[in-house]
Amino acid sequence: MADTFFGFDADIPGEDDLGLSAEAELEEDFDRLNDDTFGSGAIDDGDWETNHKKLAELEELRKRDGGSQAIPFSQDALGQVRGQGLAEDMERSINQLMLEDEFDDPAIMSIRKGPLSPDRYNTASPPALLQAETLISPGRQSIWSSPSRSALMGNKVTILQRPSEPAEPRTLPMEVGISSAFQDSAIVSAVPRKSSPPLVPSSARTLEEIERDLRGSGNRAAPSPPLGRAISPGGVSFASPQGNHHPRGGLGMHPIGTPPRTNHMPPGMPMQGPGGMPLQRPLQSPHSLPPGPHPPPPGPHPPPGFHNARPGMSTPPPQHPLPRGHPTPPMRPPFPRTPLRPGMVGPMGFSPHMMRGGERMSPHMMRGGDRVSSPGPGPGPGLMPFMPRSPFQHGRMPPPPHQGPPGGSPMNDTALLHPYHRQILQQREQQFRQRQRGGHHPGGRGMPGPGPHGNRNWRDGPGGFHGGEPRDEYAGLMTQREKEWVVKIQMLQLQSSNPMMEDYYYQAYMSKKMAQEAERPPSQGTSGEGDGPGSSPPKLITPQLKQEHKTYKPAHFEHTLGRVSVSSVNNPRKLIDFAAHAEEDHDMKSGIGKDHRRRELLLLIEKTYSVMLELEDIEKKVMSVSEEERRSLLEARIGMVHQIYNNFGLTADGSNDDQFLHWMCIRKGKSLVGRVLPILPRDNAATVVTCVLRNLAILIRKDTQDEMLPHLSSSVSHVIRNSHLDHLTSFLQAIIQGNDGANLTAAVQNKFGMSVLCSLLTRAETLFNTDVDTPLEEEALWGDLVGQVCKELLSVPEANLASPVKPPTGITNHVSRFVDKQTSTALEQRLRSLHGV
Amino acid sequence: MTMNYMPGTASLIEEIDKKLLVVLRDGRTLIGYLRSIDQFANLVLHKTIERIHVGKQYGDIPRGIFVVRGENVVLLGEIDLDNENKLPLQQVSIDEILEAQRTEQLAKQEEEKAKVKAMRERGLQPQPSGMQEEF
C-alpha cells in the first residue's frame, strides 16, 4: 500500500516480491475462502498483507537510516516520482473509476470500495502531491490521500511540539471533524471517490496557495526535523519549509475519514452508546490556533481519545476563513477532560502496527479504538494548511466528465422498479437537472439542502452563498454515488421476481393508488412536477428483476469431516433444507372407508386448487415476459388446465359422473369449478356443464346448505354464452332428460337453475337472430325442448318459481318462435311478475 | 415533492446536509446537520448540539459529531431555519439547564416515590415504570 509512499518504491517492491512468492499459493487459498465469504471481488484489490509488509520494511529501513530519511521528500525525489508515476497513475486511476461503477453487494461495498487497494494508494500518492494542478483530473485519489496523510503527519509532529504548546482555546476547527472524526468505514467510503463535474471552483486552492500556507506556517512553527523523525518512524519531519511535500511522508494513504491511527481510545469503548454517545470533542469553535506548539489547554479535557488531532486542525488556510453559520464561542464539553501530558503518546504506544487496521479499511475499522485517533496531539502546525484542504478538496472536486446520472445510478436501473417508483425517480432526476441549471437548490436557504442529488458543485461553487447565508462546507460529504447506493439498496428490496406472490399487498396498494391517481383530473397537478404519476396508465406488473441467482456451494475444506458452514450476505445459511417429498401415500389406498375417500377427495381439491393458483400466477406473468418465455408459459398453462380437467374425472359421455358429483358436494369443490369453468377449453367446459345440469336435481338438493350454486351461475352463463346451438341443446337435454325429469322441476324452482335456463334461452335467441344457418332438425329439437321448458314453467305454481340471478332479456321473443301465442303470453306474464318480485 | 418519497431510508437522502432535530430513544434531543446516512438509517450528525428542555428553558450542549445508530432514532425532522430563533423558549447556559434538569428529575423521582408509597399504603403493587429505564 505504501510502497510508493516514501519515494523509493522502485527498489523495494522487488525485494518484497521475492520474499512473498513462496507464500503466494497459500494466500491464494485464503483469498478463495474470502471470496466465498464476501463474494468474489471482495479482495481483488490486492494483497494488503504484501503491502503491509512493504510498509513495515520501509519503516524499519527508515529507522535504521536515521536522519537521511527526510530526503525522499525533497524536490528531486518528488520530481522523479512525478515524472514516472503520473501518467501511469492517471491511467490506473481512471481504470479504477470505471471498475467502481459496478454495483455490488452493499456489505461488500464498504470493504471493497474502500480506499484500500494498494493500487489505489499507489496511484493516489503521486497525484496527491500535485493535487492543485490536477484538480481537474479524475482525481479522487487526491481526495483520499492528502488529508489523512497530513493528519498523520501532523499527529507525529505535534507529539514533539506538545511540550511547548501555549495555552489556547482547545477548540477545534471544523476540519478536524472530517479528517479525524469520521472513522466509520461507511463514512469513510462516503467520502467522494467519484469526483464531481469539472468545475474549477474559484475558491479552489492552487498549489501556490497551499505552498504559501505551508511555508508560512511551517516557518513559524519550525519544528526541528531530527526530532520529528526520532519520534515518528513512519512520519515525516516537518522541518522543511516546503511543506507541500509532506503528504508523501504520511503513512496514511487513508481516506479522508481515516484518522491517524493511534489507539488512544479505550479499546472496548463503543463509538456510541445506544443513544448515540458523542464521539468527539466539540467542533464548533473558532479555530484560531496560532501555528506553533500548542500545549493542552487548561481546563476540562475530553477523554484522551477524543482529543487527538486537535492542534493540527487548527489553522484554516488564510484564504478560507471557515464560513460558518453561527460562529460559536469556544465550547467546553460537559465532561472533564483528562489533561494531556506533553509528549504523551497513546496508551498503546505508537507503532507501525497501529496503522494496520486503518490502511486496510477492514470492517474492523469500525471499532472506535483504532479510529479515533492520535494520542492526544493532533497534526502539527506544519501541516495545518493541509487539514482544511480535505473539505475543500472534496468540496469542489471536479467530477469526472461523465457525471450525469452515473453508470450505477438508479435511474438506469429503473427498469427493475415498480413503475410508480420509477416515475418518482425520474421526476427527481428532472428536478435535479433543473435545479442544477438554475444554479441553486430547492431549499433556497443557505443550507446545503442538496436535494436528492447532493452535488457539491452547485453548492460550493462561486454561488456558494445563497440568500446571504453562509455556505456549508461540509455539505455533500455523502457523494451522489453513495446516495444512489442507499436508494438502490432500498429499491432492491422492493424488487421481486414474483411480485404478486411475494409482495401482494404492496402491489395491490400501488395499483389502487395509481388507479386513483389516474382517475383524478389531470389538471390537478399538485403531485406534480412535469408529468404527474397520473399521466401514465397504471401498470401492475413489475418487470422482472434480472437478478443472478447464485447457487450456494458450501465451502469444502480438505481433510475435514462434514461440511463447514460458511455463509455470507450473498449466501445466507440455509436454516431449513426442505425438499418436496412425495406426499401421496399410495399404500394407504388399501385402507378404504368413506372417511378415507372423502379425505382423498379433499386432498385432490386442494391439489387442484394449487394448480389453479399456479395457473393464475402464470397468467399474470405472461404479460411481463418475453415472447419465448411466454410461449413456454402458455404451454405450461395448457398442461395445467388439462390436469385440472382430468382431476374432475369426467368423461364426455357422462358415464363417470360419480367422482365429479362428490366433488360438487363439497363447497370448496363447487367454488373451484366456478373458477375453472371460464378457463377450460370449450368442449371440456361443455362436458362439465352438461354433467352439472344432468345431475341438477341432486346438486340442488345437496346445495341447500352451501348455497354455492348461484355463484356458479355466472361461470356457467359464461360457458353458455360461448356455446353453439348443439351445446345448448345438449345442456337443455341434460336438464330435461336427466334424472327422469326431476331436473327441470327442480331447476325452475332454483335460482341457479332458472339462471341457467334464462341464459340458455337468451343465448339461443342471440344465435337465432344472427342468422346462422341452423339445420332444420336441430332447430326442431331445440323448439321441442323449449316447449317442454315452457310447459314446466307454466305448470309450476307461481310462488315456487325462482327468479334468475340476472333478469333475462329476449326470452319471450325466443319462446314465441316455438309456442303458440297463448302460452307465450302466459309465460311473459309469469316472468314479468317474477321480475316484479 | 410532498407527495413523492423514496422507499425506506432512502427518503432520508432528502434531508442530507439539512439541519435536523433528532430525538433518540433515550429521550435525548440532538440538533445537527445530517451528513450521511445508510440503509439502516444510521446517521452522522455534524455540528451537533444536544438540547435539553426543561419547562420553558432550554440549553444546548455542543456535542460535535454524532454517529447515531439508526434503531435509536425515534423522530427526525428538519429545522425551520427561518423560525429557528423565534422559539418561545428561553435559552440558558449549560450549567443552568443541567441543574434544572437535575431538579426536574429529582422532583420526578420524589413524585414517583410518593406514588409508590401511596400505592403500597393501599395495598397495591407498584408497577415499575417503563420510563425509568437507563440506557
Coordinates of N, CA and C in Angstrom, one line a residue, chain A residues 211-328:
Chain A
E211 N 1.2 26.0 -1.0 CA 2.6 26.1 -0.7 C 2.8 27.3 0.2
R212 N 2.2 28.4 -0.1 CA 2.3 29.6 0.7 C 1.9 29.3 2.1
D213 N 0.8 28.7 2.2 CA 0.3 28.4 3.5 C 1.4 27.6 4.3
L214 N 1.8 26.6 3.6 CA 2.7 25.7 4.2 C 4.0 26.4 4.7
R215 N 4.4 27.2 3.8 CA 5.6 27.9 4.1 C 5.4 28.8 5.3
G216 N 4.3 29.5 5.2 CA 4.1 30.4 6.3 C 4.0 29.7 7.6
S217 N 3.2 28.7 7.7 CA 3.1 28.1 9.0 C 4.3 27.3 9.3
G218 N 4.8 26.7 8.3 CA 6.0 25.8 8.6 C 7.1 26.7 9.1
N219 N 7.3 27.8 8.6 CA 8.4 28.6 9.1 C 8.1 29.0 10.5
R220 N 6.9 29.4 10.7 CA 6.6 29.9 12.0 C 6.8 28.8 13.0
A221 N 6.3 27.6 12.7 CA 6.3 26.6 13.6 C 7.7 26.0 13.8
A222 N 8.4 25.8 12.7 CA 9.7 25.4 12.6 C 10.1 24.3 13.6
P223 N 9.4 23.2 13.5 CA 9.9 22.1 14.4 C 11.1 21.6 13.9
S224 N 11.9 21.0 14.7 CA 13.2 20.6 14.2 C 13.0 19.2 13.6
P225 N 13.6 19.0 12.5 CA 13.4 17.8 11.7 C 13.9 16.6 12.5
P226 N 15.1 16.6 13.0 CA 15.6 15.4 13.6 C 14.6 14.9 14.7
L227 N 14.1 15.8 15.4 CA 13.3 15.5 16.5 C 12.1 14.7 15.9
G228 N 11.5 15.3 14.9 CA 10.3 14.7 14.3 C 10.6 13.3 13.9
R229 N 11.7 13.1 13.3 CA 12.0 11.8 12.8 C 12.1 10.8 14.0
A230 N 12.8 11.3 15.0 CA 13.0 10.4 16.1 C 11.7 9.8 16.6
I231 N 10.7 10.6 16.6 CA 9.5 10.1 17.2 C 8.6 9.3 16.3
S232 N 8.6 9.8 15.1 CA 7.7 9.2 14.2 C 8.4 8.4 13.2
P233 N 8.4 7.1 13.4 CA 9.1 6.3 12.4 C 8.5 6.4 11.0
G234 N 7.2 6.4 11.0 CA 6.6 6.5 9.7 C 6.4 7.9 9.2
G235 N 6.6 8.7 10.1 CA 6.3 10.1 9.9 C 7.3 10.8 9.0
V236 N 7.1 12.1 9.0 CA 8.0 12.8 8.1 C 8.4 14.0 9.0
S237 N 9.5 14.4 8.8 CA 9.9 15.6 9.5 C 9.3 16.8 8.9
F238 N 9.1 17.7 9.7 CA 8.4 18.9 9.2 C 9.3 20.0 9.0
A239 N 10.5 19.7 9.1 CA 11.4 20.9 9.1 C 11.4 21.6 7.8
S240 N 11.3 20.9 6.8 CA 11.5 21.6 5.6 C 10.3 22.5 5.3
P241 N 10.7 23.7 4.9 CA 9.7 24.7 4.7 C 8.8 24.3 3.5
Q242 N 9.3 23.4 2.7 CA 8.5 23.0 1.5 C 7.4 22.1 2.0
G243 N 6.6 22.7 2.7 CA 5.6 21.8 3.4 C 4.8 21.0 2.4
N244 N 4.7 21.4 1.2 CA 3.9 20.6 0.3 C 4.4 19.2 0.0
H245 N 5.5 19.0 0.5 CA 6.0 17.6 0.2 C 5.5 16.7 1.3
H246 N 5.0 17.2 2.3 CA 4.6 16.3 3.4 C 3.7 15.2 3.0
P247 N 2.8 15.5 2.3 CA 1.8 14.4 2.1 C 2.4 13.1 1.8
R248 N 3.5 13.2 1.1 CA 4.1 11.9 0.8 C 4.6 11.2 2.0
G249 N 4.9 11.9 3.0 CA 5.5 11.3 4.1 C 4.5 10.6 5.0
G250 N 3.3 11.1 5.0 CA 2.3 10.5 5.8 C 2.2 9.0 5.6
L251 N 1.8 8.4 6.6 CA 1.6 7.0 6.4 C 0.3 6.8 5.7
G252 N -0.5 7.7 6.1 CA -1.9 7.4 5.8 C -2.3 7.6 4.4
M253 N -2.3 6.6 3.7 CA -3.0 6.7 2.5 C -4.4 6.6 2.9
H254 N -4.7 6.9 4.0 CA -6.0 6.7 4.5 C -6.9 7.6 3.7
P255 N -8.1 7.2 3.6 CA -9.1 8.0 3.0 C -9.3 9.1 4.0
I256 N -10.0 10.1 3.5 CA -10.2 11.2 4.3 C -10.6 11.0 5.7
G257 N -11.6 10.1 5.8 CA -12.1 9.9 7.1 C -11.2 9.3 8.0
T258 N -10.2 8.6 7.5 CA -9.4 7.9 8.4 C -8.5 8.7 9.2
P259 N -8.6 8.6 10.4 CA -7.8 9.4 11.3 C -6.4 8.7 11.4
P260 N -5.5 9.5 11.8 CA -4.2 8.8 12.1 C -4.5 7.8 13.1
R261 N -3.9 6.6 12.9 CA -4.3 5.6 13.8 C -3.4 5.5 15.0
T262 N -3.9 5.9 16.0 CA -3.1 5.7 17.2 C -4.2 5.3 18.2
N263 N -4.1 4.1 18.7 CA -5.2 3.7 19.5 C -5.2 4.4 20.8
H264 N -5.9 5.4 20.8 CA -5.9 6.1 22.1 C -7.2 5.9 22.8
M265 N -8.1 5.6 22.1 CA -9.4 5.3 22.8 C -9.3 4.0 23.5
P266 N -9.9 3.9 24.6 CA -10.0 2.6 25.3 C -10.5 1.6 24.3
P267 N -9.9 0.6 24.1 CA -10.2 -0.4 23.0 C -11.7 -0.8 23.0
G268 N -12.1 -1.0 24.2 CA -13.5 -1.5 24.2 C -14.5 -0.5 24.1
M269 N -14.1 0.7 24.0 CA -15.0 1.8 24.0 C -15.9 1.8 22.8
P270 N -17.1 1.8 23.0 CA -18.0 1.9 21.8 C -18.0 3.3 21.3
M271 N -18.2 3.3 20.1 CA -18.2 4.7 19.5 C -19.4 5.4 19.9
Q272 N -20.4 4.7 20.3 CA -21.6 5.4 20.5 C -22.5 4.5 21.3
G273 N -23.0 5.1 22.3 CA -23.9 4.3 23.1 C -25.2 4.0 22.4
P274 N -26.1 3.4 23.0 CA -27.4 3.1 22.4 C -28.0 4.4 22.0
G275 N -27.8 5.4 22.7 CA -28.4 6.6 22.4 C -27.6 7.5 21.5
G276 N -26.5 6.9 21.1 CA -25.7 7.7 20.3 C -24.8 8.6 21.1
M277 N -23.8 8.0 21.6 CA -22.9 8.7 22.5 C -22.0 9.6 21.7
P278 N -21.7 10.7 22.2 CA -21.0 11.7 21.5 C -19.6 11.1 21.2
L279 N -19.2 11.3 20.0 CA -17.9 10.8 19.6 C -16.7 11.6 19.9
Q280 N -17.0 12.8 19.8 CA -15.8 13.7 19.7 C -16.0 14.9 20.6
R281 N -14.9 15.6 20.6 CA -14.9 16.9 21.3 C -15.7 17.8 20.5
P282 N -16.0 18.9 21.1 CA -16.8 19.9 20.4 C -16.1 20.4 19.2
L283 N -16.7 20.6 18.2 CA -16.1 21.0 17.0 C -16.3 22.5 16.7
Q284 N -17.4 22.9 17.2 CA -17.8 24.2 16.8 C -17.0 25.2 17.6
S285 N -16.1 25.8 17.0 CA -15.4 26.9 17.7 C -14.5 27.5 16.7
P286 N -14.2 28.7 17.0 CA -13.3 29.4 16.1 C -12.0 28.6 16.2
H287 N -11.5 28.4 15.1 CA -10.2 27.6 15.1 C -9.2 28.6 15.0
S288 N -8.8 29.2 16.0 CA -7.8 30.3 15.9 C -6.5 29.8 16.4
L289 N -6.2 28.6 16.2 CA -5.0 28.2 16.7 C -3.8 28.9 16.1
P290 N -3.0 29.4 16.8 CA -1.8 30.0 16.3 C -0.9 28.9 15.9
P291 N -0.3 29.0 14.8 CA 0.7 28.0 14.5 C 1.7 27.9 15.6
G292 N 2.2 26.8 15.7 CA 3.2 26.6 16.8 C 2.7 25.6 17.7
P293 N 3.5 25.3 18.6 CA 3.2 24.3 19.6 C 2.0 24.7 20.4
H294 N 1.2 23.7 20.7 CA 0.0 24.0 21.5 C 0.0 23.1 22.7
P295 N 0.2 23.6 23.8 CA 0.1 22.8 25.0 C -1.4 22.5 25.2
P296 N -1.6 21.5 25.9 CA -3.0 21.3 26.2 C -3.6 22.4 27.0
P297 N -4.7 22.8 26.6 CA -5.4 23.9 27.3 C -5.7 23.4 28.7
P298 N -5.7 24.3 29.5 CA -6.1 24.0 30.9 C -7.6 23.8 30.8
G299 N -8.0 23.2 31.9 CA -9.5 23.0 32.0 C -9.8 21.6 31.6
P300 N -11.1 21.4 31.6 CA -11.6 20.0 31.4 C -11.2 19.6 30.0
H301 N -10.8 18.3 30.0 CA -10.4 17.7 28.7 C -11.4 16.6 28.4
P302 N -11.5 16.4 27.2 CA -12.2 15.2 26.8 C -11.3 14.0 27.1
P303 N -11.9 12.9 27.1 CA -11.0 11.7 27.3 C -10.0 11.7 26.2
P304 N -8.9 11.2 26.5 CA -7.8 11.4 25.6 C -8.1 11.0 24.2
G305 N -8.9 10.0 24.1 CA -9.2 9.5 22.7 C -9.9 10.6 21.9
F306 N -10.6 11.4 22.6 CA -11.4 12.4 21.9 C -10.6 13.5 21.4
H307 N -9.4 13.5 21.9 CA -8.7 14.7 21.8 C -8.0 14.9 20.5
N308 N -7.4 13.9 20.2 CA -6.5 13.7 19.1 C -6.1 14.9 18.2
A309 N -6.6 15.0 17.1 CA -6.0 15.8 16.1 C -6.1 17.2 16.3
R310 N -6.5 17.6 17.4 CA -6.9 19.0 17.6 C -5.9 20.0 17.0
P311 N -4.8 20.1 17.5 CA -3.9 21.2 17.1 C -3.7 21.2 15.6
G312 N -3.6 20.1 15.1 CA -3.3 20.1 13.7 C -4.4 20.7 12.9
M313 N -5.5 20.6 13.4 CA -6.6 21.1 12.6 C -6.7 22.5 12.5
S314 N -6.0 23.0 13.4 CA -6.3 24.4 13.8 C -6.4 25.4 12.7
T315 N -5.3 25.7 12.1 CA -5.4 26.8 11.3 C -6.0 26.5 9.9
P316 N -7.0 27.2 9.7 CA -7.5 27.1 8.3 C -6.7 27.9 7.4
P317 N -6.7 27.6 6.3 CA -5.9 28.4 5.4 C -6.4 29.8 5.4
P318 N -5.5 30.7 5.3 CA -5.9 32.1 5.4 C -7.0 32.4 4.4
Q319 N -6.9 31.8 3.3 CA -7.8 32.2 2.2 C -9.2 31.7 2.6
H320 N -9.3 30.8 3.5 CA -10.6 30.2 3.7 C -11.0 30.3 5.1
P321 N -11.4 31.5 5.5 CA -11.9 31.6 6.8 C -13.1 30.6 6.8
L322 N -13.3 29.9 7.8 CA -14.4 28.9 7.8 C -15.7 29.7 7.8
P323 N -16.3 29.5 6.7 CA -17.6 30.1 6.7 C -18.5 29.3 7.6
R324 N -18.9 29.9 8.6 CA -19.8 29.1 9.5 C -21.0 29.9 9.8
G325 N -22.1 29.2 9.8 CA -23.4 29.8 10.0 C -23.4 30.6 11.3
H326 N -23.2 30.0 12.3 CA -23.2 30.8 13.6 C -22.0 30.5 14.3
P327 N -21.1 31.4 14.2 CA -19.9 31.2 14.9 C -20.2 31.1 16.4
T328 N -19.7 30.0 16.9 CA -20.0 29.8 18.3 C -18.8 30.1 19.1

